[in-house]
Coordinates of C-alpha atoms in Angstrom, one line a residue:
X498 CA 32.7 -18.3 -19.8
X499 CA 33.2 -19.2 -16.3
X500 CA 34.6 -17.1 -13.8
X501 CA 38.2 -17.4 -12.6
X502 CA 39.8 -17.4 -10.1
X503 CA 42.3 -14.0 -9.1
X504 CA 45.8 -15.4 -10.4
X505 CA 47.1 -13.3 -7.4
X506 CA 45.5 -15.4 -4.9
X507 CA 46.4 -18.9 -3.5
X508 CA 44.7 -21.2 -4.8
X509 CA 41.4 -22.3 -2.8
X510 CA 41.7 -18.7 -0.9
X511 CA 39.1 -17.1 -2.8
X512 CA 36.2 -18.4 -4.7
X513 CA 34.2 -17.2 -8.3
X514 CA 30.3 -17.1 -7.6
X515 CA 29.8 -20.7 -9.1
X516 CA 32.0 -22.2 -6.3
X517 CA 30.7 -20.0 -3.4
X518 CA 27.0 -21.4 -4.9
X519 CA 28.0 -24.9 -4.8
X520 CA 29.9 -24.7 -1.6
X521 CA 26.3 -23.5 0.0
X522 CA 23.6 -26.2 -2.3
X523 CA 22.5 -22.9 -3.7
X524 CA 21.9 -20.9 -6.7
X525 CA 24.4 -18.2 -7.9
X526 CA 21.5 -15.6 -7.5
X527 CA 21.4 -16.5 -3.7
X528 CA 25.0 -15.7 -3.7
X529 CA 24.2 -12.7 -3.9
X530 CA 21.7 -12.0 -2.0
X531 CA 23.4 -13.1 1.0
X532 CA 26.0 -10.4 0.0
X533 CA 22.9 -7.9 0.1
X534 CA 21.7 -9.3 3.7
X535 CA 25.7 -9.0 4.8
X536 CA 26.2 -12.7 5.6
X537 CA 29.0 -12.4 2.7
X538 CA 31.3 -10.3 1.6
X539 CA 32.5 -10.0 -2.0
X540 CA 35.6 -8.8 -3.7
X541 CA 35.6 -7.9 -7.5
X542 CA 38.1 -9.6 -9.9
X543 CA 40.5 -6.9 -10.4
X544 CA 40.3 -8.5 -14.0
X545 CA 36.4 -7.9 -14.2
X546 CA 35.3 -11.4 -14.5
X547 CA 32.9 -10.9 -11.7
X548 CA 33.5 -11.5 -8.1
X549 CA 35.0 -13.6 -5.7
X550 CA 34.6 -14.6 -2.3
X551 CA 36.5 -15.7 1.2
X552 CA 36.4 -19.6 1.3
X553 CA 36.7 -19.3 4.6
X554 CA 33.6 -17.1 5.2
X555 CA 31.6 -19.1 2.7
X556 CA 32.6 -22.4 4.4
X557 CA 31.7 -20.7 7.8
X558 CA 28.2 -20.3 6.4
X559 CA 27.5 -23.1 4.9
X560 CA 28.6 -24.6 8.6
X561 CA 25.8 -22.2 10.0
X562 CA 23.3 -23.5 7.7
X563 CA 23.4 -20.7 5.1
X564 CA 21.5 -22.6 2.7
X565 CA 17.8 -22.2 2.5
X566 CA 16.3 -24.6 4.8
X567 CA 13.3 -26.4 5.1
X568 CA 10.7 -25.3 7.2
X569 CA 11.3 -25.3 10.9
X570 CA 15.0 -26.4 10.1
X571 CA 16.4 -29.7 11.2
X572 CA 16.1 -28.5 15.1
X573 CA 11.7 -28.1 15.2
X574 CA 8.9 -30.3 13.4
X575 CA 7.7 -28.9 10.0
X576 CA 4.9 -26.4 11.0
X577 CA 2.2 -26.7 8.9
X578 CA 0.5 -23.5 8.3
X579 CA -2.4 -22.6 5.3
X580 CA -1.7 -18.8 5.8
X581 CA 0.9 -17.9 3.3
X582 CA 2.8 -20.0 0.7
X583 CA 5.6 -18.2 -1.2
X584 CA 6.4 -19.9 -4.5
X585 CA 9.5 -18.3 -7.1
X586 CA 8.0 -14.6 -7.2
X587 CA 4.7 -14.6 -6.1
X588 CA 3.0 -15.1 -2.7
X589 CA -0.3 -16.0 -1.6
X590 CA -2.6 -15.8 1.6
X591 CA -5.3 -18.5 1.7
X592 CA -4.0 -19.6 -1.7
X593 CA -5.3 -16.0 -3.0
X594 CA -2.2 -14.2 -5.1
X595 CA -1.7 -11.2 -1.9
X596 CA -0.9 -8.6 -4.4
X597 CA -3.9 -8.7 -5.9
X598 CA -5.6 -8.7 -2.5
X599 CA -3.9 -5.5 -1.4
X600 CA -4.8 -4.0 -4.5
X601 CA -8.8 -4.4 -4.1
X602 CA -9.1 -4.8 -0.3
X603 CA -7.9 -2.3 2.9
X604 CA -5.7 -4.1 5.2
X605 CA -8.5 -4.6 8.5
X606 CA -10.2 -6.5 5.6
X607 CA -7.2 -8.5 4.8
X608 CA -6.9 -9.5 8.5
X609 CA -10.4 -10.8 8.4
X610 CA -9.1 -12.8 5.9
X611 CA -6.1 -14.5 7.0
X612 CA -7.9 -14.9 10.6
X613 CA -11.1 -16.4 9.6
X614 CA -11.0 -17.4 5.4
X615 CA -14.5 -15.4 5.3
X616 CA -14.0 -11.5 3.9
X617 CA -15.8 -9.0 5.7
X618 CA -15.9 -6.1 3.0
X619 CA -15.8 -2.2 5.4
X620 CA -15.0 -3.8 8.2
X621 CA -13.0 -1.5 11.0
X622 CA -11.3 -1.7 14.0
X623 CA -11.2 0.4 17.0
X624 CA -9.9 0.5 19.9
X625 CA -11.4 0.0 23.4
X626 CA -11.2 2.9 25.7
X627 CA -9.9 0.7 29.0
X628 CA -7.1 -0.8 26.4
X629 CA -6.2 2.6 24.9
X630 CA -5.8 4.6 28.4
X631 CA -3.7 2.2 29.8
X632 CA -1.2 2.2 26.7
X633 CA -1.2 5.8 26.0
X634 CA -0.3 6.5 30.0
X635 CA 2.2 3.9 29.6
X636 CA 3.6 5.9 26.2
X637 CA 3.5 8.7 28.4
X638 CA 6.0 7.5 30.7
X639 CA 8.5 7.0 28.6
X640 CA 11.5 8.8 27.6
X641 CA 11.4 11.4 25.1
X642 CA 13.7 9.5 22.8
X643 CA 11.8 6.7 22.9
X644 CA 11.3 5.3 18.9
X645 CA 7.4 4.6 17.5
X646 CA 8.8 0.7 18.0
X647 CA 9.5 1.0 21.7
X648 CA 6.0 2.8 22.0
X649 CA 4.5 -0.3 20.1
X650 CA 6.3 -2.5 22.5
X651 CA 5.1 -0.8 25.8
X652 CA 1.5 -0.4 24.4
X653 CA 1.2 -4.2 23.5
X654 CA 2.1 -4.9 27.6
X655 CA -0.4 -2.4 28.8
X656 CA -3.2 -3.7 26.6
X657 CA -2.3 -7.0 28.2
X658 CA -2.4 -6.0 32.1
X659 CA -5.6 -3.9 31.3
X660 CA -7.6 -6.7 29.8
X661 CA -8.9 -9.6 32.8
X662 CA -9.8 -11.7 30.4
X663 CA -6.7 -12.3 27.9
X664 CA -6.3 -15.6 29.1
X665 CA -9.0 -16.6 27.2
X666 CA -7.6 -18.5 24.3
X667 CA -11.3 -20.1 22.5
X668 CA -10.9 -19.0 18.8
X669 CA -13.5 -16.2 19.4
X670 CA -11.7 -14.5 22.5
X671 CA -8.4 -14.4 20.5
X672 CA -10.3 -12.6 17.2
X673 CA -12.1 -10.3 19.5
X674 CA -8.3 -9.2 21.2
X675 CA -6.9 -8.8 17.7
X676 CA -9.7 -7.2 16.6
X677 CA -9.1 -4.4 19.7
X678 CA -5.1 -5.2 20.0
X679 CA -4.4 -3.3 16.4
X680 CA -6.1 -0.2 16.8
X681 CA -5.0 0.2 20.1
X682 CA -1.4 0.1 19.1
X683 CA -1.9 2.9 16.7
X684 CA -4.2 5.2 18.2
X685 CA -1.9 4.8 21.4
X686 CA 0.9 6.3 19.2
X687 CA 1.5 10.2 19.7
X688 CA 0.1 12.0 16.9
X689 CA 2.6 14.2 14.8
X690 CA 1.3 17.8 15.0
X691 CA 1.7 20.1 12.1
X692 CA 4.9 22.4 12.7
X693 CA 2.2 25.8 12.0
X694 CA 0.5 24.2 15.0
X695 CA 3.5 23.2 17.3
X696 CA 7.0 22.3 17.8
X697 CA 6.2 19.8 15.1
X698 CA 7.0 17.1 18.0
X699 CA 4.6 14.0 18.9
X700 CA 2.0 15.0 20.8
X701 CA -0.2 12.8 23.2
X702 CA -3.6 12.7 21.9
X703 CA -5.7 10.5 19.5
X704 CA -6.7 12.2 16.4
X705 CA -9.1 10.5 13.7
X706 CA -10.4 13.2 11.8
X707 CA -8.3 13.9 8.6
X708 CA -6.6 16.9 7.9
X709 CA -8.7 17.0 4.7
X710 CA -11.8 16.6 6.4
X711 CA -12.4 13.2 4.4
X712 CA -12.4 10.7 7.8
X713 CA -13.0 7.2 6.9
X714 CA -11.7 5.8 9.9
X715 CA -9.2 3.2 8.6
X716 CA -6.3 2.1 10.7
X717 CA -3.7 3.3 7.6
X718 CA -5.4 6.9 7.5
X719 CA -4.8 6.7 11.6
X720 CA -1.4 5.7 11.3
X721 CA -0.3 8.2 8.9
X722 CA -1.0 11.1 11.5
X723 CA 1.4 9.2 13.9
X724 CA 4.2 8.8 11.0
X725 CA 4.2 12.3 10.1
X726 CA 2.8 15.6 10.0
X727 CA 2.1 16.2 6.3
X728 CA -1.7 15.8 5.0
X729 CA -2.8 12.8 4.6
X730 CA -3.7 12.5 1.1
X731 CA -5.8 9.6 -0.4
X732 CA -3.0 8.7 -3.0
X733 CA -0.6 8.6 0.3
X734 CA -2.9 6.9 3.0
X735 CA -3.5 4.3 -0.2
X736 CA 0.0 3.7 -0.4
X737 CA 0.1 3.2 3.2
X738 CA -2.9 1.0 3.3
X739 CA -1.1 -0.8 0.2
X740 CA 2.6 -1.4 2.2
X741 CA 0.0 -2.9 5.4
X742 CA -1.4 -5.5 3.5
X743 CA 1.6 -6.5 2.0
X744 CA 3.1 -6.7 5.3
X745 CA 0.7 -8.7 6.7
X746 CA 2.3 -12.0 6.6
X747 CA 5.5 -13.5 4.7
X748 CA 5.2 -17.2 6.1
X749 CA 7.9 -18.0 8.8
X750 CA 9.8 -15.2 9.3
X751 CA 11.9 -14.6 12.3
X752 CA 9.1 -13.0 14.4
X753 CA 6.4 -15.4 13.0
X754 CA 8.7 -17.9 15.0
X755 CA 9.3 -16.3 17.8
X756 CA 5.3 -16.2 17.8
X757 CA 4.3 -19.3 17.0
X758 CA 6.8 -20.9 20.2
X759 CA 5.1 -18.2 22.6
X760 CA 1.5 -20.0 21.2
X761 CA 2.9 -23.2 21.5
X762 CA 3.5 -22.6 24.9
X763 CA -0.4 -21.2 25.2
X764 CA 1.2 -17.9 26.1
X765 CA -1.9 -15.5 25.5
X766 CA -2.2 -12.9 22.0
X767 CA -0.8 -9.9 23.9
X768 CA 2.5 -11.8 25.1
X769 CA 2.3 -13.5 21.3
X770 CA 2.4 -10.4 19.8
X771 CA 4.9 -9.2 22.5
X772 CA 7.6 -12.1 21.2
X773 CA 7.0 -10.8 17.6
X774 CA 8.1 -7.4 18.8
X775 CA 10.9 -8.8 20.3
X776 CA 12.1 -10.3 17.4
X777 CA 11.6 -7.2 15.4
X778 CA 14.5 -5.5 17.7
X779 CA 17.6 -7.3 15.7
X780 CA 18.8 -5.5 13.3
X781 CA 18.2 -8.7 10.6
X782 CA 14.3 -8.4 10.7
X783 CA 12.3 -4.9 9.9
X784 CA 14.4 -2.6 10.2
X785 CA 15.9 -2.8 7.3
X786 CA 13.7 0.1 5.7
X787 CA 15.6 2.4 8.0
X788 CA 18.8 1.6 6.6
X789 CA 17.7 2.4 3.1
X790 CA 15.8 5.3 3.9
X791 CA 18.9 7.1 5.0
X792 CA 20.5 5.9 2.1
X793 CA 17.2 7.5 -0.2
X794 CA 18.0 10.7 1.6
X795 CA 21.9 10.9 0.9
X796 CA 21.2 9.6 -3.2
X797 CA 18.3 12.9 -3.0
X798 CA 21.2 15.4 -1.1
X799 CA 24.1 14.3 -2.9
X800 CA 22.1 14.0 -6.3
X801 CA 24.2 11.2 -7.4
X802 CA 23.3 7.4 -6.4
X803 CA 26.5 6.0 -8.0
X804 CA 28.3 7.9 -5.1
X805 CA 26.1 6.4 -2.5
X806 CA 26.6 2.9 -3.7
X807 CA 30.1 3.2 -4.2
X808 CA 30.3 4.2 -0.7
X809 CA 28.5 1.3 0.4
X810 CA 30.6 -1.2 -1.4
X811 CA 33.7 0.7 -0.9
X812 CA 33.2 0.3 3.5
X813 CA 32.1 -3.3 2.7
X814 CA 28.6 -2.8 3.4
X815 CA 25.4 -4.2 1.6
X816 CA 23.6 -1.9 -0.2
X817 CA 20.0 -2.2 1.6
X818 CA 16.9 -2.1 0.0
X819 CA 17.7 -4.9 -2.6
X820 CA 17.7 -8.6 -2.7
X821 CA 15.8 -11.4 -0.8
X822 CA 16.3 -14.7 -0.2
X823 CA 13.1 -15.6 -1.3
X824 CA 12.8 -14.6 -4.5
X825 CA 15.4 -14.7 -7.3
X826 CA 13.7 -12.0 -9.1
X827 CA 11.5 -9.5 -8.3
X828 CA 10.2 -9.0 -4.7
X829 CA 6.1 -8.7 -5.8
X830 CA 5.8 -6.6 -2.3
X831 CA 7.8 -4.0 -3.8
X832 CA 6.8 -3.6 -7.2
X833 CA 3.1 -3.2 -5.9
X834 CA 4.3 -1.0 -3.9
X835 CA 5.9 1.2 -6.4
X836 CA 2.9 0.8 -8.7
X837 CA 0.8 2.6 -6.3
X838 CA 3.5 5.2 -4.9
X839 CA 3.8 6.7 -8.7
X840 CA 0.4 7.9 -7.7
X841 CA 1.6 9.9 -4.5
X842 CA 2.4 13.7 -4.6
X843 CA 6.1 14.3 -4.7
X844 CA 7.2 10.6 -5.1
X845 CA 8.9 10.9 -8.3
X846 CA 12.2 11.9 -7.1
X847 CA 12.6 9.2 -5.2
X848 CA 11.3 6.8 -6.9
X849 CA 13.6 7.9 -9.4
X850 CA 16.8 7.8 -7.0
X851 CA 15.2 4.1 -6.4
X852 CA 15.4 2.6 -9.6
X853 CA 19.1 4.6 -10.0
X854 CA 20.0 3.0 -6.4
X855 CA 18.9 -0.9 -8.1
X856 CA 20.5 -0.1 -11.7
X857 CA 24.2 0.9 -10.4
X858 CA 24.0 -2.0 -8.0
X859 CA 23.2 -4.6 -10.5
X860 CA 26.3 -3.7 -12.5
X861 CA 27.9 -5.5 -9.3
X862 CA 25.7 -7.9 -8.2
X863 CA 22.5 -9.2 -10.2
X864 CA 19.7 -7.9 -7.2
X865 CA 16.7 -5.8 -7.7
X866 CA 14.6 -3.7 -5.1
X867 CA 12.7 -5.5 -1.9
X868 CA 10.1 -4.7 0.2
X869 CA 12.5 -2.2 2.3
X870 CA 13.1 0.2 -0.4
X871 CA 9.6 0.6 -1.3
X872 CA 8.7 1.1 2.3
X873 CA 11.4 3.8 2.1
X874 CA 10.5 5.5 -0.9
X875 CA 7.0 6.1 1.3
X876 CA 8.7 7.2 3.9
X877 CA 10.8 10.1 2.3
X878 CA 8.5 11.3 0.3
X879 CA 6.2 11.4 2.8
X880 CA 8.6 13.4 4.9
X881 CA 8.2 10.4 7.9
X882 CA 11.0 9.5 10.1
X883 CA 14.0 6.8 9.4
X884 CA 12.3 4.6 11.5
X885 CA 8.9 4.9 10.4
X886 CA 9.3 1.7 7.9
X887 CA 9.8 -0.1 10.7
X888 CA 6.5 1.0 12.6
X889 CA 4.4 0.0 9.7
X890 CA 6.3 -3.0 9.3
X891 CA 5.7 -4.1 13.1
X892 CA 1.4 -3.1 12.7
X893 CA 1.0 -4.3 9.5
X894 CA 2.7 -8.4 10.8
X895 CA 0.8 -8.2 14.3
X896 CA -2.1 -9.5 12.0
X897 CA -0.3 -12.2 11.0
X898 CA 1.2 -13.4 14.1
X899 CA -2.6 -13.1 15.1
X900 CA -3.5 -15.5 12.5
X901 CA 0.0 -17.9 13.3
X902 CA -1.2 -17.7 17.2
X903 CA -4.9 -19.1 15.9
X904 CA -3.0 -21.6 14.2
X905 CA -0.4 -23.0 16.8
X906 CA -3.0 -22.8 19.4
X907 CA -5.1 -25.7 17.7
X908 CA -1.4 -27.7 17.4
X909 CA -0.3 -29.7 20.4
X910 CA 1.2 -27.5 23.3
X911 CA 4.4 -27.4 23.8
X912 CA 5.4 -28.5 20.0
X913 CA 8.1 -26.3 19.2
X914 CA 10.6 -27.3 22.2
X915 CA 13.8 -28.8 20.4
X916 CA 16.4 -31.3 22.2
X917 CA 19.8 -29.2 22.2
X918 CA 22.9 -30.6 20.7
X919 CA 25.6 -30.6 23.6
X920 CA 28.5 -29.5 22.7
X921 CA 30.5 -29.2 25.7
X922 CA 33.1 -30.7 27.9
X923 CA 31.9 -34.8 28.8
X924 CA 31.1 -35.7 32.6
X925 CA 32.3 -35.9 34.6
X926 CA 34.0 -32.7 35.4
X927 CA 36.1 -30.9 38.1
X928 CA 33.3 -28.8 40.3
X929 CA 35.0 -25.5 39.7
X930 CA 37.0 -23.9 42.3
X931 CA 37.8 -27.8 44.0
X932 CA 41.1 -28.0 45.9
X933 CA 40.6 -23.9 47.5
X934 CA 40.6 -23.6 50.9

């Protein structure tokens, strides 16, 4: 039966999720997920037939172009790309399923990938010493509140002005500067100290021997030293190296745009990857796995995730950590993800408060976990910081934008530069402030 509409509303006030989805050219499913993403708001029938929604706010997005658009919208050209293609609930690189990828290969090996088509099995990066003194003194003079995201930012700029030759955009230049770009931004990052050892505050200096004693050298076994302060585990630094690859890519996101227009305009990798991190700053792209860590931590505190969600829904806010518009079911980032993090010490609590978090919401709304509640569950268990999802989110897509800059640069410049739609006042007009003295 079909969902109806509240009998104490005027008609065509509020909508059931079948209208709301044809109002937007969408499926019901997507509905949702825009509730989940907090584009929409929903109201539940008081007679439990489901929910409804504003007209209003559901015409307003459908005016915004809520509904999934092409690629490159009606505004820019389709950009062809053979880096990833996403199709129902499974996602490839190089026509190669990317979970499976992750599962066998480390992330530096991934990158090789996506940048060149040929895998280099035990590859590594590291970074150069001019690169990594000039972004570690420029880490250095920032505030102590600075996040690991500003630090990424700053680093990026540094690397640029310390390197002569980044202007050098022939395909090998560009893979040499990612090749040196990625490591620099994570041994430039402060490493954690151990609180036996210290304050248990960042501390500016480059560490790449394990705390096990078992050094492999890998960027995900270097990061987790900046993330936290815990031993690095191999179950841990594989779920790490696991949420990387994963990362890598996810066709045109936000920042892949923002990316591909800086290439367009020949801007060089460092300012590429620059306008990625830019793009990461909203609060709509990466940092979403902040949000739900918090929420992990209140479900773990308060020992109750029906509380935590009713919270949510009772302010009007999404619950994060679930839903994409992407994929109707399953997000296959996270679900690798949690197959690995079963693995890691301590993980089973909150994977547990996970799973709870994703059951009591899909008694209102028919979503299931993304890639941000995964990240999340790494994060807490691995006692990192809130914003520590967004770090490795930010490394893990600089390899992608990498492999979108290669991409754009072999396009014709200047591509992606859309005519504007005036909608203002017509000529000709009063020159402001005529008729004064």
């Amino acid at each position: 039966m079909d969902e109806g509409m509240d009998e104490g509303m005027d008609e065509g006030q509020r909508l059931t999720t079948r209208e709301a989805a044809e109002r937007l050219g969408v499926k019901p499913e997507t509905v949702y997920a825009y509730v989940s993403r907090g584009q929409l708001t929903s109201r539940r029938d008081p007679r439990g037939r489901g929910s409804t929604f504003d007209a209003e706010q559901v015409d307003a997005l459908a005016r915004r172009g809520g509904r999934e658009p092409s690629a490159g919208g009606d505004a820019l050209p389709r950009i062809r790309t053979g880096i990833t293609l996403i199709e129902t609930d499974r996602y490839y690189f190089r026509g190669v399923d990317a979970t499976e990828l992750a599962r066998r290969f480390r992330y530096e090996e991934i990158a090789e990938w996506l940048w060149t088509g040929t895998l280099r099995e035990g590859i590594g990066f590291d970074a150069p010493e001019a690169l990594l003194v000039a972004a570690r003194r420029a880490i250095g003079a920032l505030p102590a509140h600075s996040g690991s995201t500003d630090r990424l930012r700053v680093a990026a700029i540094a690397a640029a002005v310390a390197d002569p030759l980044r202007f050098d955009l022939s395909r090998d230049a560009v893979l040499t500067t990612a090749r040196a770009l990625i490591p620099t931004l994570v041994d430039a990052l402060p490493v954690v100290e151990e609180p036996s050892r210290g304050t248990g505050r960042p501390v500016d200096r480059v560490d790449r021997v394990d705390r096990d004693g078992d050094d492999d050298g890998s960027l995900a076994r270097r990061l987790w030293s900046r993330l936290t302060a815990r031993p690095a585990g191999e179950p841990g630094v594989r779920a790490l190296d696991m949420a990387l690859s994963l990362l890598i890519d996810h066709d045109l996101a936000a920042s892949t745009l923002a990316v591909r227009v800086a290439a367009s305009a020949r801007a060089h990798p460092y300012a590429v990857v620059s306008a990625g991190l830019g793009a990461l700053e909203g609060p709509l792209h990466g940092s979403a796995s902040g949000l739900a860590h918090r929420m992990l931590t209140e479900v773990l505190e308060r020992g109750s995730a029906a509380a935590v969600v009713a919270d949510h829904l009772r302010a009007g806010r999404p619950v994060p950590g679930l839903g994409h518009r992407l994929y109707p079911g399953r997000d296959p980032r996270a679900e690798a993800l949690f197959t690995v993090l079963r693995e890691v010490p301590g993980a089973g609590p909150v994977l547990t408060a996970a799973r709870e978090v994703e059951a009591t919401t899909a008694r209102h709304a028919p979503l299931h976990a993304n890639v941000d509640l995964a990240l999340a569950v790494l994060s807490v268990t691995a006692g990192m910081p809130a914003e520590a999802g967004e770090t490795v989110f930010a490394v893990a897509r600089t390899a992608g934008w990498i492999a979108h800059a290669l991409e754009e640069y072999g396009e014709q410049p200047l591509r992606l530069r859309p005519n504007g739609q005036y909608n203002g006042p017509r000529p000709p007009g009063d020159l402001p402030g005529a008729g004064r003295l």
